[in-house]
Structures are given as structure tokens and as C-alpha cells.
Amino acid sequence: MTLYDKIAAFYDPWSRSVTEDVGFYVDRALASGGPVVELAVGTGRIAVPIAQAGIDVIGVDTSPEMLAVARASAEAAGVAGRLDLRVGDLREPPVTERLPLAICPFRTLLHMETETEKLRALRAARALLEPGGRFVFDVFAPSREDIDETHDRWLEREPGIFERAVWDEASRTLSLSVRSGEEETTFGLHWLSAPEWLRLLDSAGFEVEELYGWFDSRPYHGEEDMIFTCRRSRLESSA
Ligand SMILES: C[S@@+](CC[C@H](N)C(=O)[O-])C[C@H]1O[C@@H](n2cnc3c(N)ncnc32)[C@H](O)[C@@H]1O
């Protein structure tokens, strides 16, 4: 059982307020012409709206329970035929197709514990792309205020759904616990600075076209959120 299997039933209610990224990724999918691969597709929070916009999506995730929710959502939305859901790890995605766009929304690359694993994930994403294809993803690095306001406190994020953030600034790890009723899970998010991401992307063979600070495409100026739009460059660095 994966860490997300335990919270699949209440992942959508838990993330109900996170809507700012949906239009951003749908617009990127439409611009690419599709099909799109979503790495760590989860419950289809982003993939189902992309499918509703008329773009086919291959969705990869390690959690069968999250994928089951995605399948049900796609069926309810009448777009099950546009969603191809596959159990697998984003570092070795079960995808042989080559596509114009890969996405990895909602900070998911931070589940990769080390820089080595992050680089592995970036290289795997690059390998899925057609020449000139794009990889778009978002991550974050916490602000001082965020750490001070939330550290080690259970907060009711949605009715009956509680969340606790334990920040370890030395290792740059957030241990995030989510609880509803009897079910609880804790997962780690391992953040990096923008310059560190830029170095990894260069090593993985990406040219960074844009680095935004929010989903309205404002340029990044040290905000918590970082949204990268990268293009597969001609050569992969050997670094
Ligand atoms: C924060 S959720 C994001 C889901 C979806 N992309 C969204 O925006 O709502 C993170 C997802 O990553 C998946 N995941 C975690 N590690 C993974 C890995 N190594 N390979 C594939 N999926 C992974 C989890 O199962 C979970 O569905």
C-alpha cells in the first residue's frame, strides 16, 4: 500500500481549495495539441479537466487507489476514453509513447528525496518527450512566515480533514500529515532553491523557458511557488 492509497478517498475534498493551477495546465495542454503525460496523476484533479478540454492524457501514478478515484471521476465527467491510467513510478514511467508535453503538477517532484532521485525523475520526463517537447511542473520552497505559522500544529484544512506540517530546515524536509477519521498518512516533501532546480534541469537536458512565481504567469521573484516551463534541449549534459 502506498502512502497516498490511505488518503485517496478524501484527497479531493482535502485539496478542494487548490484550483489556481487547473486552468494553467489545461492551457499548456491545449497549446501542445496533446497527447499529454501527467506524471503522478493522482485522482485526475488536473487530468480530467484536460481530457474535458479535448486532449488525451496518459496518467502515471504509484497509487492504485488514487488511480481508481481518477477512473471514477473521468467516467462521471464522460471522458474515460481520453484517460489512459497506468500504475508506475515516475522515475521509470511505463510509457513508450513520445509526446509533446509532460506535466507534474502540485509539488509532486518534492516526493523525490534526494537530488539524485530528482535528477532521475527529470531525465525520465525528458525521455518521454518528442524533440522540442516541453515539461511543465511546479514546486515550492517555504517562506519564513509559512514555517512559523504552521509548524507542528494540527489545522483543520477542510471540514473533518486535518493537516500538520513539521518543517526540518536543516534537511529541508516537510513532513506533512493528513488525517480524516481513522485514516492518517505522513509523507515527506524535500525542497530545493530555484538555482538548485535550474542546475538540475540543465543537467537533465532541459532549457528553462519560463520560471513563474504563480499560475497567473507572473515572473518568479523569490516567492514560495516556482513553476517551470522547460523545453527538451538538443543535447543532454553529461554533468
Ligand atoms: C500531491 S499528489 C498530486 C496528484 C495530482 N497530480 C494533482 O495535481 O492533484 C501526489 C501524487 O504523487 C503520487 N506519487 C508519489 N510518488 C510517486 C512516484 N514515485 N511515482 C509516481 N507517482 C508518485 C502519489 O501517489 C500522488 O497521487
Short mmCIF file of C-alpha atoms and ligand atoms in Angstrom, two decimals:
data_model
loop_
_atom_site.label_atom_id
_atom_site.label_comp_id
_atom_site.label_asym_id
_atom_site.label_seq_id
_atom_site.Cartn_x
_atom_site.Cartn_y
_atom_site.Cartn_z
CA MET A 1 0.00 0.00 0.00
CA THR A 2 1.40 3.44 -0.93
CA LEU A 3 1.18 6.47 1.35
CA TYR A 4 -1.47 8.01 -0.91
CA ASP A 5 -3.65 4.89 -1.02
CA LYS A 6 -4.68 5.67 2.56
CA ILE A 7 -5.96 9.15 1.72
CA ALA A 8 -7.31 8.53 -1.79
CA ALA A 9 -10.91 8.61 -0.52
CA PHE A 10 -10.54 12.13 0.87
CA TYR A 11 -7.77 13.56 -1.35
CA ASP A 12 -10.26 15.54 -3.48
CA PRO A 13 -12.12 17.06 -0.50
CA TRP A 14 -8.72 17.80 1.14
CA SER A 15 -7.42 19.64 -1.96
CA ARG A 16 -10.77 21.26 -2.85
CA SER A 17 -9.43 24.78 -2.45
CA VAL A 18 -6.48 24.16 -4.80
CA THR A 19 -7.89 25.36 -8.10
CA GLU A 20 -5.42 28.03 -9.20
CA ASP A 21 -3.27 25.58 -11.17
CA VAL A 22 -6.01 23.82 -13.18
CA GLY A 23 -6.51 26.44 -15.92
CA PHE A 24 -2.73 26.92 -16.22
CA TYR A 25 -2.11 23.24 -17.00
CA VAL A 26 -5.20 22.96 -19.24
CA ASP A 27 -3.91 25.92 -21.30
CA ARG A 28 -0.48 24.26 -21.64
CA ALA A 29 -2.12 21.02 -22.74
CA LEU A 30 -4.23 22.79 -25.36
CA ALA A 31 -1.20 24.70 -26.65
CA SER A 32 0.75 21.43 -27.04
CA GLY A 33 -2.04 19.83 -29.07
CA GLY A 34 -1.58 16.66 -26.98
CA PRO A 35 -1.46 13.92 -26.07
CA VAL A 36 -0.09 14.76 -22.64
CA VAL A 37 1.53 12.60 -19.99
CA GLU A 38 0.84 13.55 -16.38
CA LEU A 39 3.45 12.13 -14.03
CA ALA A 40 1.81 11.36 -10.65
CA VAL A 41 -1.70 11.94 -11.98
CA GLY A 42 -3.36 11.19 -8.64
CA THR A 43 -7.15 11.46 -8.69
CA GLY A 44 -7.19 13.27 -12.02
CA ARG A 45 -7.68 16.71 -10.44
CA ILE A 46 -5.78 18.18 -13.44
CA ALA A 47 -6.04 15.31 -15.95
CA VAL A 48 -9.85 15.20 -16.03
CA PRO A 49 -10.19 18.92 -16.93
CA ILE A 50 -7.51 18.42 -19.61
CA ALA A 51 -9.50 15.50 -21.01
CA GLN A 52 -12.66 17.63 -20.86
CA ALA A 53 -10.83 20.20 -23.00
CA GLY A 54 -10.44 17.50 -25.67
CA ILE A 55 -6.84 16.39 -25.05
CA ASP A 56 -5.88 12.74 -24.42
CA VAL A 57 -3.89 12.11 -21.24
CA ILE A 58 -1.67 9.26 -20.16
CA GLY A 59 -1.58 9.32 -16.36
CA VAL A 60 1.05 7.50 -14.30
CA ASP A 61 0.89 7.03 -10.53
CA THR A 62 2.18 4.56 -7.95
CA SER A 63 -1.12 4.55 -6.03
CA PRO A 64 -3.82 2.20 -7.37
CA GLU A 65 -6.37 3.80 -5.03
CA MET A 66 -5.68 7.31 -6.36
CA LEU A 67 -6.00 5.94 -9.91
CA ALA A 68 -9.32 4.30 -9.01
CA VAL A 69 -10.66 7.71 -7.97
CA ALA A 70 -9.32 9.21 -11.22
CA ARG A 71 -11.06 6.49 -13.23
CA ALA A 72 -14.38 7.15 -11.47
CA SER A 73 -14.02 10.94 -11.96
CA ALA A 74 -13.27 10.50 -15.65
CA GLU A 75 -16.29 8.25 -16.04
CA ALA A 76 -18.52 10.73 -14.20
CA ALA A 77 -17.24 13.51 -16.48
CA GLY A 78 -17.81 11.41 -19.59
CA VAL A 79 -14.13 11.44 -20.61
CA ALA A 80 -12.94 7.97 -19.55
CA GLY A 81 -11.96 7.29 -23.17
CA ARG A 82 -9.45 10.15 -23.09
CA LEU A 83 -7.65 8.97 -19.95
CA ASP A 84 -5.12 6.13 -20.08
CA LEU A 85 -4.18 5.40 -16.45
CA ARG A 86 -1.09 3.32 -15.65
CA VAL A 87 0.33 2.15 -12.33
CA GLY A 88 4.00 3.03 -12.23
CA ASP A 89 6.81 5.12 -10.83
CA LEU A 90 7.52 8.46 -12.45
CA ARG A 91 11.25 7.69 -12.36
CA GLU A 92 10.62 4.71 -14.65
CA PRO A 93 7.26 5.50 -16.22
CA PRO A 94 5.54 2.70 -18.14
CA VAL A 95 5.25 4.91 -21.22
CA THR A 96 6.80 4.10 -24.59
CA GLU A 97 5.00 6.89 -26.44
CA ARG A 98 6.84 10.15 -27.23
CA LEU A 99 4.75 13.21 -26.51
CA PRO A 100 4.80 17.00 -26.94
CA LEU A 101 4.10 17.69 -23.25
CA ALA A 102 4.77 16.12 -19.87
CA ILE A 103 3.45 17.72 -16.68
CA CYS A 104 3.98 17.08 -12.99
CA PRO A 105 1.66 19.37 -11.01
CA PHE A 106 1.14 20.10 -7.32
CA ARG A 107 4.69 19.92 -6.00
CA THR A 108 4.96 16.21 -6.61
CA LEU A 109 8.63 16.17 -7.62
CA LEU A 110 9.35 17.08 -4.00
CA HIS A 111 8.47 13.50 -3.09
CA MET A 112 11.87 12.65 -4.58
CA GLU A 113 14.07 12.56 -1.50
CA THR A 114 17.49 13.45 -2.86
CA GLU A 115 18.92 15.50 -5.71
CA THR A 116 19.95 12.23 -7.34
CA GLU A 117 16.33 11.00 -7.33
CA LYS A 118 15.07 14.38 -8.56
CA LEU A 119 17.55 14.25 -11.43
CA ARG A 120 16.44 10.72 -12.23
CA ALA A 121 12.84 11.93 -12.39
CA LEU A 122 13.76 14.88 -14.62
CA ARG A 123 15.71 12.65 -17.00
CA ALA A 124 12.80 10.20 -17.14
CA ALA A 125 10.43 13.08 -18.00
CA ARG A 126 12.78 14.29 -20.73
CA ALA A 127 12.95 10.81 -22.25
CA LEU A 128 9.15 10.90 -22.80
CA LEU A 129 9.30 14.00 -24.96
CA GLU A 130 9.41 14.44 -28.69
CA PRO A 131 12.28 16.68 -29.84
CA GLY A 132 11.34 20.19 -28.73
CA GLY A 133 8.69 18.83 -26.34
CA ARG A 134 8.01 20.58 -23.06
CA PHE A 135 7.99 19.61 -19.41
CA VAL A 136 5.96 21.81 -17.07
CA PHE A 137 5.93 21.35 -13.30
CA ASP A 138 5.60 23.25 -10.05
CA VAL A 139 7.40 23.00 -6.74
CA PHE A 140 7.88 25.26 -3.75
CA ALA A 141 10.31 26.34 -1.06
CA PRO A 142 8.66 27.59 2.14
CA SER A 143 8.71 31.16 3.37
CA ARG A 144 9.72 32.04 6.93
CA GLU A 145 6.10 33.08 7.64
CA ASP A 146 4.70 29.77 6.40
CA ILE A 147 7.05 27.80 8.67
CA ASP A 148 6.36 29.99 11.70
CA GLU A 149 2.58 29.95 11.24
CA THR A 150 2.10 26.23 10.70
CA HIS A 151 4.96 24.33 12.38
CA ASP A 152 3.80 21.26 14.29
CA ARG A 153 0.15 22.37 14.57
CA TRP A 154 -2.87 20.33 13.52
CA LEU A 155 -5.01 22.62 11.36
CA GLU A 156 -8.49 21.80 10.05
CA ARG A 157 -7.95 22.46 6.37
CA GLU A 158 -11.42 21.32 5.28
CA PRO A 159 -14.32 20.19 7.46
CA GLY A 160 -13.18 16.99 9.24
CA ILE A 161 -9.84 16.92 7.39
CA PHE A 162 -6.76 17.89 9.39
CA GLU A 163 -3.21 18.63 8.31
CA ARG A 164 0.05 19.05 10.25
CA ALA A 165 3.29 20.41 8.83
CA VAL A 166 6.57 19.61 10.58
CA TRP A 167 9.38 21.58 8.99
CA ASP A 168 13.02 20.47 9.26
CA GLU A 169 15.00 23.38 7.90
CA ALA A 170 18.37 21.62 8.29
CA SER A 171 17.40 18.80 5.92
CA ARG A 172 14.89 20.98 4.04
CA THR A 173 12.16 18.42 4.57
CA LEU A 174 8.49 18.98 5.26
CA SER A 175 6.75 16.03 6.93
CA LEU A 176 3.11 16.55 6.08
CA SER A 177 0.47 14.54 7.92
CA VAL A 178 -3.11 14.38 6.71
CA ARG A 179 -5.89 12.85 8.81
CA SER A 180 -9.60 12.22 8.46
CA GLY A 181 -11.43 9.92 10.86
CA GLU A 182 -9.33 6.81 11.41
CA GLU A 183 -7.15 7.29 8.34
CA GLU A 184 -3.86 9.16 8.55
CA THR A 185 -0.76 9.34 6.40
CA THR A 186 2.53 11.24 6.57
CA PHE A 187 4.70 11.95 3.58
CA GLY A 188 7.92 13.86 3.04
CA LEU A 189 8.46 16.80 0.73
CA HIS A 190 12.09 17.73 0.10
CA TRP A 191 12.53 21.23 -1.21
CA LEU A 192 15.33 22.97 -3.14
CA SER A 193 16.04 26.58 -4.11
CA ALA A 194 15.35 27.92 -7.59
CA PRO A 195 19.08 27.98 -8.54
CA GLU A 196 19.36 24.33 -7.49
CA TRP A 197 16.38 23.37 -9.68
CA LEU A 198 17.89 25.31 -12.58
CA ARG A 199 21.16 23.38 -12.22
CA LEU A 200 19.35 20.02 -12.12
CA LEU A 201 17.25 20.92 -15.16
CA ASP A 202 20.39 21.85 -17.08
CA SER A 203 21.99 18.51 -16.12
CA ALA A 204 18.87 16.66 -17.24
CA GLY A 205 19.00 18.27 -20.69
CA PHE A 206 16.31 20.93 -20.37
CA GLU A 207 16.32 24.58 -21.42
CA VAL A 208 14.21 26.58 -19.00
CA GLU A 209 11.91 28.85 -21.00
CA GLU A 210 9.99 30.37 -18.10
CA LEU A 211 10.15 30.39 -14.32
CA TYR A 212 6.94 31.79 -12.88
CA GLY A 213 6.10 32.70 -9.28
CA TRP A 214 2.42 31.91 -9.65
CA PHE A 215 -0.09 30.35 -12.04
CA ASP A 216 -1.04 33.75 -13.46
CA SER A 217 2.40 33.64 -15.15
CA ARG A 218 3.98 36.42 -13.09
CA PRO A 219 7.80 36.12 -13.17
CA TYR A 220 9.44 34.42 -10.18
CA HIS A 221 10.92 36.85 -7.67
CA GLY A 222 11.62 34.61 -4.70
CA GLU A 223 8.02 33.60 -3.94
CA GLU A 224 7.23 30.23 -2.33
CA ASP A 225 5.94 28.72 -5.56
CA MET A 226 8.08 28.01 -8.61
CA ILE A 227 6.51 26.98 -11.89
CA PHE A 228 8.96 25.79 -14.53
CA THR A 229 8.28 25.55 -18.26
CA CYS A 230 11.17 23.67 -19.87
CA ARG A 231 11.97 22.53 -23.34
CA ARG A 232 13.83 19.38 -24.21
CA SER A 233 17.18 20.68 -25.44
CA ARG A 234 19.07 19.06 -28.22
CA LEU A 235 21.78 17.60 -26.04
CA GLU A 236 21.72 16.05 -22.59
CA SER A 237 24.52 17.33 -20.37
CA SER A 238 26.88 14.69 -19.03
CA ALA A 239 27.15 16.53 -15.67
C1 LIG B 1 0.16 15.78 -4.38
S1 LIG B 1 -0.45 14.40 -5.29
C2 LIG B 1 -0.64 15.15 -6.89
C3 LIG B 1 -1.70 14.48 -7.74
C4 LIG B 1 -2.12 15.26 -8.97
N1 LIG B 1 -1.01 15.47 -9.88
C5 LIG B 1 -2.72 16.60 -8.58
O1 LIG B 1 -2.22 17.62 -9.05
O2 LIG B 1 -3.69 16.62 -7.83
C6 LIG B 1 0.98 13.41 -5.46
C7 LIG B 1 0.78 12.11 -6.22
O3 LIG B 1 2.08 11.58 -6.48
C8 LIG B 1 1.99 10.16 -6.46
N2 LIG B 1 3.36 9.67 -6.33
C9 LIG B 1 4.20 9.83 -5.28
N3 LIG B 1 5.40 9.30 -5.58
C10 LIG B 1 5.32 8.83 -6.86
C11 LIG B 1 6.23 8.19 -7.73
N4 LIG B 1 7.48 7.94 -7.35
N5 LIG B 1 5.82 7.84 -8.97
C12 LIG B 1 4.54 8.10 -9.36
N6 LIG B 1 3.63 8.68 -8.57
C13 LIG B 1 4.02 9.06 -7.33
C14 LIG B 1 1.06 9.90 -5.30
O4 LIG B 1 0.51 8.60 -5.34
C15 LIG B 1 0.03 11.01 -5.50
O5 LIG B 1 -1.05 10.57 -6.30
#
